Each structure stands twice: as C-alpha cells, then as structure tokens.
Short mmCIF file of N, CA and C in Angstrom, two decimals:
data_model
loop_
_atom_site.label_atom_id
_atom_site.label_comp_id
_atom_site.label_asym_id
_atom_site.label_seq_id
_atom_site.Cartn_x
_atom_site.Cartn_y
_atom_site.Cartn_z
N MET A 1 1.10 -1.14 0.00
CA MET A 1 -0.21 -0.12 0.38
C MET A 1 0.84 1.00 -0.27
N THR A 2 0.30 2.18 -0.36
CA THR A 2 1.62 3.51 0.00
C THR A 2 0.57 4.61 0.44
N GLN A 3 1.49 4.87 1.57
CA GLN A 3 1.00 6.14 2.21
C GLN A 3 0.42 7.36 1.39
N THR A 4 -0.55 7.90 1.54
CA THR A 4 -0.90 8.73 1.13
C THR A 4 -1.30 9.90 1.77
N ALA A 5 -0.44 9.79 3.34
CA ALA A 5 -1.08 11.13 4.89
C ALA A 5 -0.21 10.57 5.41
N PRO A 6 -0.26 10.96 7.08
CA PRO A 6 -0.03 9.61 8.30
C PRO A 6 -1.31 8.84 8.56
N HIS A 7 -0.15 8.37 8.52
CA HIS A 7 -0.99 6.69 9.12
C HIS A 7 -2.85 6.17 8.24
N ASN A 8 -2.65 6.96 7.08
CA ASN A 8 -3.70 6.54 5.24
C ASN A 8 -3.12 6.06 4.74
N TRP A 9 -3.44 4.54 4.04
CA TRP A 9 -3.22 4.19 3.53
C TRP A 9 -4.13 3.97 1.91
N TYR A 10 -3.23 4.13 1.07
CA TYR A 10 -4.24 2.93 -0.83
C TYR A 10 -3.75 2.30 -1.04
N LEU A 11 -4.07 1.40 -1.68
CA LEU A 11 -4.08 0.17 -3.25
C LEU A 11 -4.96 -0.05 -3.76
N ARG A 12 -4.95 0.14 -4.79
CA ARG A 12 -6.18 -0.47 -5.88
C ARG A 12 -5.58 -1.42 -6.45
N HIS A 13 -6.60 -2.55 -6.47
CA HIS A 13 -5.98 -4.34 -5.80
C HIS A 13 -6.48 -4.72 -7.04
N LYS A 14 -6.96 -6.32 -7.53
CA LYS A 14 -7.59 -7.34 -8.09
C LYS A 14 -7.56 -8.21 -8.03
N PHE A 15 -8.25 -8.58 -7.03
CA PHE A 15 -8.80 -10.52 -6.90
C PHE A 15 -8.81 -10.49 -7.61
N THR A 16 -8.18 -12.23 -8.47
CA THR A 16 -8.86 -12.94 -9.60
C THR A 16 -10.01 -14.05 -8.43
N ALA A 17 -10.04 -13.68 -7.85
CA ALA A 17 -10.70 -14.47 -7.06
C ALA A 17 -11.40 -14.92 -5.87
N ALA A 18 -12.37 -15.11 -5.06
CA ALA A 18 -12.58 -15.16 -3.45
C ALA A 18 -11.41 -14.98 -2.83
N THR A 19 -10.74 -14.39 -1.99
CA THR A 19 -9.98 -14.57 -1.17
C THR A 19 -10.20 -14.55 -0.06
N GLU A 20 -9.30 -14.93 1.04
CA GLU A 20 -9.08 -13.43 2.74
C GLU A 20 -7.38 -13.26 2.76
N MET A 21 -8.17 -11.99 3.83
CA MET A 21 -7.09 -11.66 3.83
C MET A 21 -6.80 -10.54 5.16
N LYS A 22 -6.46 -10.24 5.00
CA LYS A 22 -5.91 -8.51 6.62
C LYS A 22 -4.41 -7.66 6.51
N PHE A 23 -4.62 -6.79 6.97
CA PHE A 23 -3.96 -5.71 6.57
C PHE A 23 -3.10 -5.96 8.01
N ARG A 24 -1.23 -5.85 7.79
CA ARG A 24 -0.15 -6.04 8.04
C ARG A 24 1.07 -4.63 7.97
N ALA A 25 1.68 -4.68 9.30
CA ALA A 25 2.77 -3.87 9.01
C ALA A 25 4.38 -4.12 8.51
N ASP A 26 4.42 -3.33 7.66
CA ASP A 26 6.28 -3.63 7.94
C ASP A 26 6.70 -4.91 7.25
N HIS A 27 5.59 -5.23 6.37
CA HIS A 27 5.90 -6.57 5.82
C HIS A 27 6.14 -8.06 6.84
N VAL A 28 5.79 -7.91 8.03
CA VAL A 28 5.62 -9.22 9.02
C VAL A 28 4.63 -8.30 9.81
N TRP A 29 4.21 -10.28 10.40
CA TRP A 29 2.34 -10.56 11.27
C TRP A 29 2.81 -10.08 12.86
N THR A 30 3.78 -9.37 12.76
CA THR A 30 4.07 -8.37 14.02
C THR A 30 2.72 -7.97 14.73
N THR A 31 2.36 -6.48 14.47
CA THR A 31 1.21 -6.00 13.47
C THR A 31 -0.27 -6.43 13.01
N SER A 32 -0.79 -6.80 12.88
CA SER A 32 -2.21 -6.25 11.67
C SER A 32 -3.29 -5.95 12.48
N TRP A 33 -4.39 -6.49 11.23
CA TRP A 33 -5.62 -6.01 11.83
C TRP A 33 -6.50 -7.04 10.66
N GLY A 34 -7.53 -7.24 10.98
CA GLY A 34 -8.38 -7.97 10.50
C GLY A 34 -10.23 -7.95 11.05
N GLY A 35 -10.60 -9.34 11.05
CA GLY A 35 -11.98 -9.52 11.35
C GLY A 35 -12.52 -8.42 11.73
N GLN A 36 -13.97 -7.69 10.50
CA GLN A 36 -14.47 -6.36 10.34
C GLN A 36 -15.01 -6.76 12.08
N THR A 37 -15.05 -5.58 12.71
CA THR A 37 -15.53 -5.46 13.89
C THR A 37 -17.07 -4.39 13.89
N ALA A 38 -17.21 -3.61 13.12
CA ALA A 38 -18.46 -2.83 12.96
C ALA A 38 -18.43 -1.73 11.64
N ALA A 39 -19.98 -1.62 11.42
CA ALA A 39 -19.65 -0.70 10.34
C ALA A 39 -20.08 0.50 10.45
N LEU A 40 -18.75 1.02 9.89
CA LEU A 40 -19.88 2.86 10.53
C LEU A 40 -20.43 3.27 9.14
N ALA A 41 -19.96 3.37 8.38
CA ALA A 41 -21.23 3.23 7.27
C ALA A 41 -21.47 2.57 6.75
N ASP A 42 -21.59 3.01 5.53
CA ASP A 42 -21.93 1.86 4.13
C ASP A 42 -21.49 1.04 4.09
N MET A 43 -19.85 1.34 3.73
CA MET A 43 -18.79 0.72 2.75
C MET A 43 -17.42 1.21 3.87
N ILE A 44 -17.71 1.87 5.17
CA ILE A 44 -16.80 2.15 5.91
C ILE A 44 -16.39 0.97 7.38
N TYR A 45 -15.49 0.05 7.44
CA TYR A 45 -16.00 -0.54 8.15
C TYR A 45 -14.70 -0.70 9.05
N CYS A 46 -14.76 -0.79 10.65
CA CYS A 46 -13.19 -0.41 11.22
C CYS A 46 -12.52 -2.59 11.87
N ALA A 47 -11.53 -2.77 11.31
CA ALA A 47 -11.54 -3.56 11.98
C ALA A 47 -10.50 -3.92 13.49
N ALA A 48 -10.08 -5.24 14.02
CA ALA A 48 -9.23 -4.96 14.90
C ALA A 48 -8.12 -5.24 15.50
N ALA A 49 -7.22 -5.42 15.69
CA ALA A 49 -6.02 -5.12 15.83
C ALA A 49 -5.35 -6.48 16.04
N GLY A 50 -5.16 -7.56 14.87
CA GLY A 50 -5.23 -8.67 15.59
C GLY A 50 -6.33 -10.30 15.69
N GLY A 51 -7.33 -8.82 14.77
CA GLY A 51 -8.56 -9.76 13.99
C GLY A 51 -8.08 -11.51 13.06
N ASP A 52 -9.81 -11.58 12.48
CA ASP A 52 -9.31 -12.28 12.34
C ASP A 52 -9.34 -11.88 10.58
N ASN A 53 -9.14 -12.51 10.14
CA ASN A 53 -9.36 -12.73 8.46
C ASN A 53 -10.43 -11.98 7.72
N LEU A 54 -10.11 -11.47 6.88
CA LEU A 54 -11.37 -10.51 6.34
C LEU A 54 -11.97 -10.93 4.79
N ASN A 55 -13.01 -11.56 4.31
CA ASN A 55 -13.50 -12.19 3.50
C ASN A 55 -13.94 -10.99 1.68
N ILE A 56 -13.27 -11.43 1.23
CA ILE A 56 -12.96 -10.57 -0.18
C ILE A 56 -13.89 -10.81 -1.77
N PRO A 57 -14.49 -10.35 -1.99
CA PRO A 57 -15.20 -11.17 -2.54
C PRO A 57 -14.43 -11.10 -3.83
N ALA A 58 -14.35 -12.14 -5.17
CA ALA A 58 -13.08 -11.04 -6.24
C ALA A 58 -14.35 -10.17 -6.94
N GLY A 59 -12.38 -9.14 -7.79
CA GLY A 59 -13.49 -7.91 -7.97
C GLY A 59 -11.96 -7.04 -7.98
N THR A 60 -12.04 -5.49 -8.22
CA THR A 60 -10.94 -4.80 -8.65
C THR A 60 -11.54 -4.10 -7.90
N TYR A 61 -10.56 -3.43 -6.06
CA TYR A 61 -11.16 -2.55 -5.35
C TYR A 61 -10.41 -1.09 -5.73
N ASP A 62 -10.28 0.45 -5.18
CA ASP A 62 -9.90 0.84 -4.54
C ASP A 62 -10.03 1.08 -2.33
N ILE A 63 -8.72 0.07 -2.00
CA ILE A 63 -8.18 -0.30 -0.98
C ILE A 63 -8.12 1.28 -0.36
N TYR A 64 -9.02 1.91 1.39
CA TYR A 64 -8.34 2.26 1.88
C TYR A 64 -8.32 1.62 3.82
N PHE A 65 -7.31 1.86 3.58
CA PHE A 65 -6.70 1.51 5.73
C PHE A 65 -6.29 2.61 6.41
N ASN A 66 -6.65 2.76 7.44
CA ASN A 66 -6.13 4.15 8.37
C ASN A 66 -5.73 2.88 9.55
N ASP A 67 -4.66 3.37 9.70
CA ASP A 67 -3.43 1.93 11.23
C ASP A 67 -2.98 2.64 12.72
N ILE A 68 -3.81 3.58 12.64
CA ILE A 68 -4.55 4.69 13.83
C ILE A 68 -5.71 3.74 14.03
N THR A 69 -6.92 4.17 13.73
CA THR A 69 -8.72 3.89 14.03
C THR A 69 -8.62 2.10 13.38
N GLY A 70 -8.47 1.85 12.32
CA GLY A 70 -8.94 0.55 11.94
C GLY A 70 -8.98 0.83 10.97
N GLN A 71 -10.15 1.96 10.54
CA GLN A 71 -11.02 1.82 9.32
C GLN A 71 -10.83 1.29 8.35
N PHE A 72 -10.97 1.12 7.43
CA PHE A 72 -10.97 0.79 6.48
C PHE A 72 -12.03 0.42 5.10
N MET A 73 -11.76 0.64 4.03
CA MET A 73 -13.14 0.50 3.18
C MET A 73 -12.37 -0.28 1.96
N PHE A 74 -13.10 -0.82 1.06
CA PHE A 74 -12.75 -1.18 -0.12
C PHE A 74 -14.35 -0.58 -1.06
N VAL A 75 -13.90 -0.08 -2.44
CA VAL A 75 -14.44 0.86 -3.19
C VAL A 75 -13.89 -0.34 -4.49
N ALA A 76 -15.70 -1.10 -4.90
CA ALA A 76 -15.68 -1.39 -6.61
C ALA A 76 -15.11 -0.47 -7.71
N VAL A 77 -14.22 -1.19 -8.46
CA VAL A 77 -13.85 -0.60 -9.14
C VAL A 77 -14.54 -1.23 -10.91
N ASN A 78 -15.43 -0.43 -12.00
CA ASN A 78 -16.04 -0.40 -12.87
C ASN A 78 -15.50 -1.33 -13.72
#
C-alpha cells in the first residue's frame, strides 16, 4: 500500500478469486488488523488489531486503510 497521508494508506488491487486477507505492518505479522468489528457507514468498517481474516469477493477495489483507527474501505472499481 502507498501512504497518502500520515497513517492513511491506499492500494488498487484486483482479486481474481474470492479470498481472505488482513492488513499488516512492515511486511511482518507482528502488527496486523482484520476481522470486521463494526460497520461505521455503508462502506466504512473498523478492523480489530490481530483480528481474523477478512472475506473479500473477487473484483478490483480501491482499498483505503488507517493504521491508527483501523478504519478501512473497499470501493469496487467498474
């Protein structure tokens, strides 16, 4: 992911099949976020530190993540 502002990250990614994933820091699993804990709006969610994998349907998404709040958003790209 690319840092767009302090603690805010972005990536456009194509998942060719349904998959599981979670966010991690520094290419290691010491710090990770997953497991949708609460919907904050229609498309904004909050991940828990050390949470379970997220289930992601196949598709291309703009993915946004904040490593302080755990908030994330997947926006489908048409």
